[in-house]
Amino acid sequence: MKIICIGRNYVSHAKELGNDIPNEPLFFLKPDTAIQPKGHPFFIPHFSNDIHYEVELVLKINKTGKHIEERFAHTYYDQIGLGIDFTARDIQEECKAKGLPWEKAKGFDGSAQIGRNFIDKAELELNNITFSLEKNREQVQLGNSKDMIFSFNKIIAHISKFYTLKISDLIYTGTPEGVGAVKSGDTLKGFIGEKEMFKVMVK
Ligand code: ZN
């Protein structure tokens, strides 16, 4: 399986990092080894002094498809989860400044937190999903899918022009504003609505 992440899909987050608003979905990959083993703590990697959390709605692909038309894209996923796209912001900024790919800032081991449970999309109002992240019991991010620049269907249509989507691929759909650093001892909890989707300790 592969993990595809959308960057800059919320205006408020693009602005907080001083980025332009994209006119097509910006995406990058994480390897499957980025998946944080369930229930394990997140270990801050030794190569970074500025690891950020980015809470994101995650689509789980349920069939193989290529060149998927936007109007059929909704048939390629039926479950939505919640995860964190952990980012080594210092490494990312360094790479961006040099014009280098910033994959290593995004794809390191454990950089893809994913909740154990997914929610059937039939139970959700897709363009009005509230999700949030708490750090040490304080809410640090609050987002709603209605604020996405590119909808789930647009994202699937766009990615599938380049990559064949396969069963169990995950698509991280971008983070709202409020990203910030983690330190050892923090506890992060993610929610869709009131439902707790994951809890991870930072070590
Ligand atoms: Zn992200």
XYZ file of N, CA and C and ligand atoms in Angstrom:
610
model
N 0.833 -1.200 0.000
C 0.000 0.000 0.000
C 0.871 1.254 0.000
N 0.256 2.339 -0.412
C 0.999 3.608 -0.373
C 0.180 4.667 0.378
N 0.892 5.676 0.805
C 0.278 6.760 1.566
C 0.511 8.039 0.771
N -0.590 8.662 0.404
C -0.506 9.882 -0.391
C -1.001 11.020 0.488
N -0.255 12.104 0.520
C -0.631 13.232 1.380
C -0.820 14.481 0.534
N -1.880 15.209 0.858
C -2.148 16.470 0.179
C -1.585 17.603 1.034
N -0.866 18.493 0.388
C -0.333 19.667 1.093
C -1.196 20.879 0.791
N -1.234 21.815 1.706
C -1.883 23.118 1.484
C -3.314 22.997 0.984
N -4.129 22.211 1.676
C -5.527 22.067 1.242
C -6.477 22.920 2.068
N -5.928 23.671 3.009
C -6.738 24.603 3.807
C -6.052 25.962 3.730
N -6.813 26.970 3.309
C -6.240 28.311 3.125
C -5.545 28.782 4.396
N -6.203 28.551 5.551
C -5.670 29.065 6.818
C -4.297 28.463 7.136
N -4.102 27.185 6.778
C -2.805 26.547 7.058
C -1.746 27.002 6.051
N -2.115 27.116 4.773
C -1.149 27.596 3.770
C -0.624 28.959 4.197
N -1.544 29.798 4.695
C -1.155 31.159 5.113
C -0.242 31.147 6.326
N -0.518 30.245 7.288
C 0.306 30.270 8.504
C 1.753 29.872 8.195
N 1.965 29.105 7.110
C 3.341 28.748 6.743
C 3.880 29.677 5.646
N 3.095 30.680 5.280
C 3.554 31.642 4.276
C 3.595 31.066 2.869
N 2.721 30.073 2.588
C 2.706 29.448 1.262
C 1.580 30.016 0.403
N 1.748 29.936 -0.926
C 0.699 30.345 -1.851
C -0.423 29.314 -1.842
N -1.593 29.749 -2.289
C -2.730 28.830 -2.424
C -2.561 28.095 -3.763
N -2.511 26.764 -3.739
C -2.261 26.031 -4.992
C -3.483 26.056 -5.926
N -3.248 25.956 -7.234
C -4.399 25.879 -8.142
C -4.688 24.451 -8.598
N -3.885 23.497 -8.146
C -4.246 22.083 -8.265
C -3.695 21.392 -7.022
N -4.264 20.218 -6.674
C -3.800 19.589 -5.427
C -2.300 19.287 -5.464
N -1.634 19.664 -4.380
C -0.203 19.384 -4.222
C -0.114 18.091 -3.421
N 0.641 17.129 -3.894
C 0.714 15.882 -3.119
C 2.108 15.294 -3.080
N 2.316 14.442 -2.087
C 3.593 13.746 -1.925
C 3.296 12.391 -1.300
N 4.279 11.508 -1.313
C 4.081 10.149 -0.779
C 4.873 9.936 0.508
N 4.344 9.049 1.327
C 5.124 8.492 2.429
C 5.223 6.992 2.147
N 6.325 6.340 2.531
C 6.402 4.876 2.354
C 5.532 4.167 3.394
N 5.255 2.889 3.171
C 4.416 2.160 4.144
C 5.095 2.038 5.508
N 6.409 2.155 5.542
C 7.137 2.102 6.820
C 6.907 3.357 7.670
N 6.238 4.359 7.101
C 5.906 5.563 7.880
C 4.744 5.314 8.836
N 3.994 4.234 8.597
C 2.833 3.962 9.454
C 3.296 3.700 10.883
N 2.741 4.491 11.769
C 3.053 4.364 13.186
C 2.350 3.105 13.716
N 3.099 2.116 14.250
C 2.427 0.910 14.743
C 1.368 1.271 15.793
N 0.226 0.614 15.691
C -0.903 0.991 16.550
C -0.564 0.818 18.028
N -0.893 1.835 18.797
C -0.684 1.775 20.237
C 0.733 2.099 20.676
N 1.657 2.213 19.715
C 3.039 2.523 20.074
C 3.208 4.021 20.291
N 4.152 4.411 21.142
C 4.428 5.845 21.240
C 5.101 6.349 19.968
N 5.041 7.647 19.762
C 5.780 8.257 18.653
C 7.131 8.705 19.202
N 8.204 8.194 18.613
C 9.541 8.566 19.056
C 10.067 9.713 18.193
N 10.421 10.806 18.827
C 10.960 11.940 18.071
C 12.285 11.498 17.443
N 12.403 11.613 16.108
C 13.646 11.139 15.468
C 14.831 12.036 15.834
N 15.996 11.435 15.851
C 17.186 12.148 16.330
C 17.606 13.289 15.406
N 17.165 13.234 14.138
C 17.690 14.205 13.160
C 16.930 15.523 13.142
N 15.895 15.653 13.976
C 15.105 16.888 13.928
C 14.916 17.490 15.311
N 14.900 18.819 15.360
C 14.585 19.517 16.608
C 13.248 20.232 16.524
N 12.478 19.936 15.473
C 11.214 20.662 15.300
C 10.189 19.780 14.575
N 9.719 18.762 15.274
C 8.691 17.881 14.699
C 7.316 18.484 14.953
N 6.570 18.667 13.885
C 5.216 19.231 13.990
C 4.157 18.157 13.816
N 3.025 18.340 14.501
C 1.825 17.535 14.234
C 1.002 18.239 13.162
N 0.325 17.460 12.327
C -0.658 17.977 11.368
C -1.804 16.974 11.376
N -2.921 17.322 11.973
C -4.046 16.373 12.017
C -4.806 16.441 10.683
N -5.190 15.253 10.160
C -5.800 15.216 8.823
C -6.852 14.117 8.715
N -7.907 14.399 7.973
C -8.868 13.356 7.607
C -8.192 12.439 6.597
N -8.453 11.142 6.712
C -7.769 10.157 5.865
C -8.804 9.295 5.138
N -8.657 9.191 3.830
C -9.537 8.332 3.033
C -8.864 6.984 2.850
N -9.654 5.924 2.967
C -9.114 4.584 2.698
C -9.690 4.095 1.369
N -8.811 3.871 0.416
C -9.240 3.479 -0.935
C -9.723 2.027 -0.916
N -10.837 1.772 -1.600
C -11.427 0.423 -1.526
C -11.443 -0.327 -2.859
N -10.939 0.285 -3.926
C -10.781 -0.477 -5.171
C -9.720 0.161 -6.053
N -9.261 -0.615 -6.996
C -8.195 -0.140 -7.876
C -8.764 0.804 -8.924
N -8.037 1.886 -9.195
C -8.519 2.807 -10.223
C -7.428 3.703 -10.760
N -7.584 4.048 -12.016
C -6.649 4.967 -12.686
C -7.508 5.917 -13.525
N -7.082 7.153 -13.678
C -7.879 8.143 -14.427
C -9.346 8.129 -13.981
N -9.524 8.257 -12.695
C -10.883 8.227 -12.131
C -11.545 9.584 -12.375
N -12.748 9.538 -12.911
C -13.463 10.793 -13.118
C -14.008 11.286 -11.784
N -14.024 12.603 -11.648
C -14.458 13.188 -10.376
C -15.845 12.677 -9.963
N -16.734 12.552 -10.934
C -18.113 12.144 -10.576
C -18.192 10.692 -10.109
N -17.178 9.886 -10.387
C -17.174 8.496 -9.892
C -16.245 8.310 -8.675
N -15.522 9.367 -8.326
C -14.482 9.234 -7.291
C -15.045 8.754 -5.955
N -16.286 9.124 -5.654
C -16.882 8.748 -4.363
C -17.051 7.231 -4.225
N -16.995 6.502 -5.329
C -17.145 5.044 -5.246
C -15.808 4.344 -4.933
N -14.748 5.125 -4.820
C -13.422 4.530 -4.564
C -13.012 4.550 -3.092
N -13.886 5.067 -2.243
C -13.618 4.996 -0.795
C -14.950 4.927 -0.076
N -15.002 4.188 1.019
C -16.224 4.237 1.813
C -15.955 4.401 3.303
N -14.690 4.623 3.642
C -14.372 4.844 5.052
C -13.430 6.029 5.214
N -13.639 6.741 6.313
C -12.812 7.911 6.613
C -12.230 7.757 8.012
N -10.943 8.010 8.108
C -10.279 7.942 9.409
C -9.594 9.255 9.710
N -8.786 9.226 10.766
C -8.076 10.431 11.170
C -6.627 10.065 11.474
N -5.720 10.920 11.071
C -4.313 10.639 11.319
C -3.516 11.904 11.526
N -2.232 11.697 11.784
C -1.299 12.829 11.872
C -0.204 12.636 10.842
N 0.018 13.680 10.069
C 1.157 13.747 9.158
C 2.272 14.442 9.945
N 3.100 13.629 10.649
C 4.213 14.215 11.401
C 5.255 14.740 10.419
N 5.747 15.923 10.691
C 6.623 16.632 9.752
C 7.836 17.195 10.482
N 9.019 16.911 9.960
C 10.232 17.532 10.509
C 10.367 18.905 9.852
N 9.771 19.901 10.505
C 9.655 21.226 9.876
C 11.023 21.842 9.600
N 11.979 21.617 10.487
C 13.313 22.195 10.275
C 13.976 21.601 9.025
N 13.840 20.280 8.862
C 14.429 19.622 7.674
C 13.688 20.075 6.417
N 12.355 20.181 6.535
C 11.560 20.595 5.372
C 11.979 22.005 4.909
N 12.126 22.921 5.870
C 12.494 24.303 5.508
C 13.892 24.338 4.865
N 14.791 23.525 5.434
C 16.149 23.459 4.900
C 16.129 22.968 3.435
N 15.364 21.914 3.182
C 15.274 21.352 1.825
C 14.619 22.339 0.874
N 13.529 22.972 1.342
C 12.828 23.935 0.480
C 13.754 25.081 0.099
N 14.530 25.549 1.072
C 15.438 26.677 0.811
C 16.477 26.305 -0.249
N 16.861 25.029 -0.275
C 17.861 24.578 -1.249
C 17.224 24.075 -2.533
N 15.890 24.107 -2.599
C 15.204 23.604 -3.788
C 15.275 22.096 -3.923
N 15.487 21.412 -2.799
C 15.595 19.945 -2.819
C 14.253 19.311 -2.450
N 14.035 18.038 -2.853
C 12.816 17.353 -2.407
C 12.810 17.263 -0.883
N 11.628 17.423 -0.262
C 11.580 17.385 1.208
C 10.978 16.094 1.742
N 11.100 15.035 0.943
C 10.559 13.732 1.321
C 11.026 13.243 2.702
N 12.321 13.413 2.985
C 12.831 12.869 4.251
C 12.232 13.592 5.458
N 11.701 14.801 5.239
C 11.043 15.546 6.321
C 9.634 15.038 6.572
N 9.125 14.219 5.650
C 7.726 13.789 5.688
C 7.552 12.273 5.772
N 8.545 11.515 5.310
C 8.314 10.080 5.141
C 9.054 9.183 6.104
N 9.644 9.773 7.134
C 10.453 8.959 8.058
C 9.563 7.971 8.832
N 10.204 6.975 9.429
C 9.478 5.936 10.179
C 8.597 6.572 11.255
N 7.368 6.161 11.311
C 6.451 6.652 12.346
C 5.770 7.968 12.004
N 6.076 8.515 10.825
C 5.548 9.851 10.494
C 4.075 9.845 10.098
N 3.502 8.654 9.918
C 2.073 8.579 9.579
C 1.294 7.900 10.697
N 0.802 8.732 11.615
C -0.098 8.206 12.650
C -1.457 7.968 12.006
N -2.082 6.825 12.334
C -3.434 6.586 11.817
C -4.281 5.951 12.920
N -5.491 6.437 13.070
C -6.386 5.889 14.092
C -6.754 4.451 13.783
N -7.063 3.709 14.815
C -7.430 2.300 14.674
C -8.751 2.152 13.901
N -9.674 3.054 14.191
C -11.024 2.916 13.628
C -11.258 3.889 12.482
N -12.006 3.391 11.518
C -12.477 4.257 10.442
C -13.999 4.364 10.572
N -14.551 5.434 10.031
C -15.999 5.642 10.101
C -16.560 5.473 8.690
N -17.685 4.750 8.594
C -18.343 4.617 7.287
C -18.746 5.988 6.780
N -18.459 6.244 5.525
C -18.752 7.598 5.040
C -20.254 7.883 5.043
N -21.066 6.819 4.998
C -22.525 7.002 5.044
C -22.971 7.638 6.359
N -22.132 7.513 7.397
C -22.502 8.077 8.706
C -22.080 9.539 8.841
N -21.415 10.057 7.816
C -20.872 11.422 7.913
C -21.472 12.317 6.833
N -21.539 13.595 7.145
C -21.910 14.577 6.130
C -20.574 15.026 5.522
N -20.267 14.539 4.330
C -18.884 14.610 3.841
C -18.323 16.021 3.712
N -19.196 16.977 3.381
C -18.653 18.340 3.273
C -18.872 19.144 4.544
N -19.044 18.433 5.644
C -19.179 19.124 6.932
C -18.701 18.213 8.064
N -17.449 17.734 7.951
C -16.878 16.861 8.987
C -15.966 17.708 9.885
N -16.339 17.784 11.135
C -15.494 18.513 12.092
C -14.469 17.547 12.668
N -13.231 17.981 12.748
C -12.187 17.137 13.350
C -11.234 18.017 14.131
N -10.575 17.418 15.107
C -9.739 18.240 15.980
C -8.603 17.417 16.587
N -7.641 18.158 17.109
C -6.503 17.533 17.789
C -6.315 18.206 19.137
N -6.131 17.370 20.155
C -5.789 17.887 21.488
C -4.349 17.515 21.804
N -3.635 18.492 22.356
C -2.298 18.205 22.883
C -2.369 18.433 24.379
N -2.074 17.411 25.136
C -2.153 17.501 26.600
C -3.495 18.095 27.036
N -4.561 17.565 26.462
C -5.952 17.925 26.786
C -6.358 19.328 26.383
N -5.524 20.006 25.620
C -5.898 21.339 25.155
C -6.061 21.274 23.639
N -7.158 21.812 23.128
C -7.371 21.748 21.680
C -6.383 22.661 20.959
N -5.637 22.067 19.991
C -4.654 22.862 19.252
C -5.020 23.012 17.776
N -5.822 22.089 17.251
C -6.271 22.209 15.861
C -7.750 21.878 15.800
N -8.467 22.638 14.985
C -9.896 22.393 14.768
C -10.149 22.662 13.292
N -10.656 21.659 12.581
C -10.893 21.831 11.155
C -12.259 21.320 10.759
N -12.643 21.682 9.537
C -13.896 21.160 8.980
C -13.676 20.939 7.493
N -14.133 19.779 7.017
C -13.912 19.435 5.601
C -14.516 20.466 4.651
N -15.456 21.268 5.118
C -16.038 22.283 4.230
C -15.004 23.348 3.835
N -13.918 23.454 4.603
C -12.899 24.463 4.313
C -11.780 23.948 3.412
N -11.904 22.727 2.908
C -10.874 22.207 2.020
C -10.894 22.965 0.692
N -9.728 23.247 0.151
C -9.661 23.888 -1.176
C -10.089 22.863 -2.231
N -9.600 21.640 -2.110
C -9.948 20.567 -3.054
C -10.719 19.477 -2.309
N -11.894 19.131 -2.849
C -12.761 18.136 -2.214
C -12.120 16.745 -2.292
N -12.662 15.803 -1.524
C -12.186 14.421 -1.584
C -12.218 13.918 -3.034
N -13.299 14.196 -3.730
C -13.445 13.674 -5.102
C -12.443 14.306 -6.065
N -12.207 15.593 -5.904
C -11.208 16.272 -6.749
C -9.813 15.697 -6.496
N -9.531 15.422 -5.235
C -8.218 14.869 -4.867
C -8.010 13.507 -5.534
N -9.017 12.647 -5.418
C -8.919 11.293 -5.997
C -8.757 11.371 -7.514
N -9.552 12.231 -8.146
C -9.469 12.375 -9.603
C -8.075 12.837 -10.012
N -7.542 13.805 -9.271
C -6.238 14.364 -9.629
C -5.110 13.350 -9.425
N -5.064 12.740 -8.255
C -3.973 11.800 -7.959
C -3.981 10.650 -8.970
N -5.177 10.178 -9.308
C -5.274 8.990 -10.158
C -4.891 9.263 -11.617
N -4.649 10.537 -11.950
C -4.085 10.827 -13.278
C -2.622 10.369 -13.320
N -1.983 10.367 -12.147
C -0.543 10.077 -12.077
C -0.247 8.688 -11.529
N -1.019 8.304 -10.502
C -0.773 7.045 -9.807
C -2.024 6.185 -9.818
N -1.865 4.908 -10.100
C -2.966 3.966 -9.923
C -3.259 3.861 -8.433
N -4.508 4.045 -8.073
C -4.893 3.857 -6.672
C -5.242 2.394 -6.464
N -4.849 1.871 -5.312
C -5.091 0.457 -5.022
C -5.795 0.305 -3.675
N -6.399 -0.871 -3.504
C -7.115 -1.154 -2.256
C -6.171 -0.950 -1.069
N -6.706 -0.266 -0.055
C -6.027 0.031 1.218
C -4.979 1.145 1.139
N -4.823 1.774 -0.017
C -4.034 3.015 -0.049
C -4.720 4.038 0.858
N -3.904 4.881 1.472
C -4.451 5.927 2.348
C -4.160 7.291 1.743
N -5.154 8.165 1.803
C -4.938 9.544 1.341
C -5.164 10.494 2.516
N -4.097 11.159 2.938
C -4.187 12.204 3.969
C -4.574 13.492 3.248
N -5.672 14.112 3.691
C -6.293 15.151 2.868
C -5.922 16.585 3.252
N -4.880 16.743 4.058
C -4.404 18.095 4.370
C -4.821 18.535 5.761
N -4.069 19.485 6.286
C -4.283 19.908 7.681
C -4.792 21.346 7.746
N -5.657 21.616 8.724
C -6.074 23.008 8.933
C -5.008 23.764 9.738
N -5.295 24.994 10.094
C -4.304 25.793 10.832
C -4.079 25.254 12.245
N -3.007 25.718 12.848
C -2.744 25.364 14.239
C -1.640 24.351 14.411
N -0.909 24.028 13.326
C 0.186 23.059 13.458
C 1.219 23.597 14.445
N 1.911 22.678 15.097
C 2.897 23.115 16.079
C 3.811 21.970 16.460
N 4.768 22.273 17.306
C 5.808 21.308 17.653
C 5.355 20.372 18.776
N 5.925 19.176 18.774
C 5.724 18.248 19.888
C 7.032 18.106 20.655
N 6.902 17.722 21.932
C 8.085 17.405 22.725
C 7.811 16.132 23.511
N 8.889 15.538 23.967
C 8.773 14.296 24.716
C 7.859 14.507 25.925
N 6.919 13.574 26.124
C 5.984 13.683 27.243
C 4.606 14.162 26.832
N 4.494 14.725 25.601
C 3.176 15.166 25.120
C 2.271 13.971 24.839
N 0.969 14.190 24.987
C -0.037 13.224 24.545
C -0.924 13.917 23.519
N -1.109 13.252 22.385
C -1.953 13.801 21.313
C -3.175 12.916 21.163
N -4.342 13.568 21.082
C -5.589 12.833 20.863
C -6.328 13.470 19.702
N -6.801 12.617 18.781
C -7.529 13.124 17.613
C -8.995 12.746 17.681
N -9.847 13.638 17.186
C -11.295 13.422 17.231
C -11.941 13.735 15.885
N -12.919 12.922 15.503
C -13.857 13.311 14.449
C -15.161 13.577 15.187
N -15.642 14.815 15.114
C -16.769 15.206 15.966
C -16.351 14.987 17.410
N -17.151 14.212 18.149
C -16.839 13.940 19.554
C -16.092 12.620 19.711
N -15.977 11.874 18.611
C -15.458 10.512 18.691
C -13.926 10.504 18.704
N -13.348 9.870 19.728
C -11.886 9.779 19.796
C -11.408 8.766 18.766
N -10.474 9.194 17.902
C -10.009 8.349 16.807
C -8.622 7.766 17.065
N -7.811 8.472 17.827
C -6.499 7.939 18.210
C -5.972 8.697 19.408
N -5.011 8.053 20.067
C -4.282 8.692 21.153
C -2.840 8.247 20.994
N -1.912 9.165 21.018
C -0.492 8.775 20.883
C 0.367 9.566 21.859
N 1.266 8.840 22.494
C 2.224 9.468 23.405
C 3.479 9.818 22.617
N 4.094 10.921 22.954
C 5.330 11.340 22.300
C 6.499 11.052 23.243
N 7.524 10.380 22.699
C 8.691 10.055 23.534
C 9.976 10.584 22.918
Zn 0.051 17.344 5.996
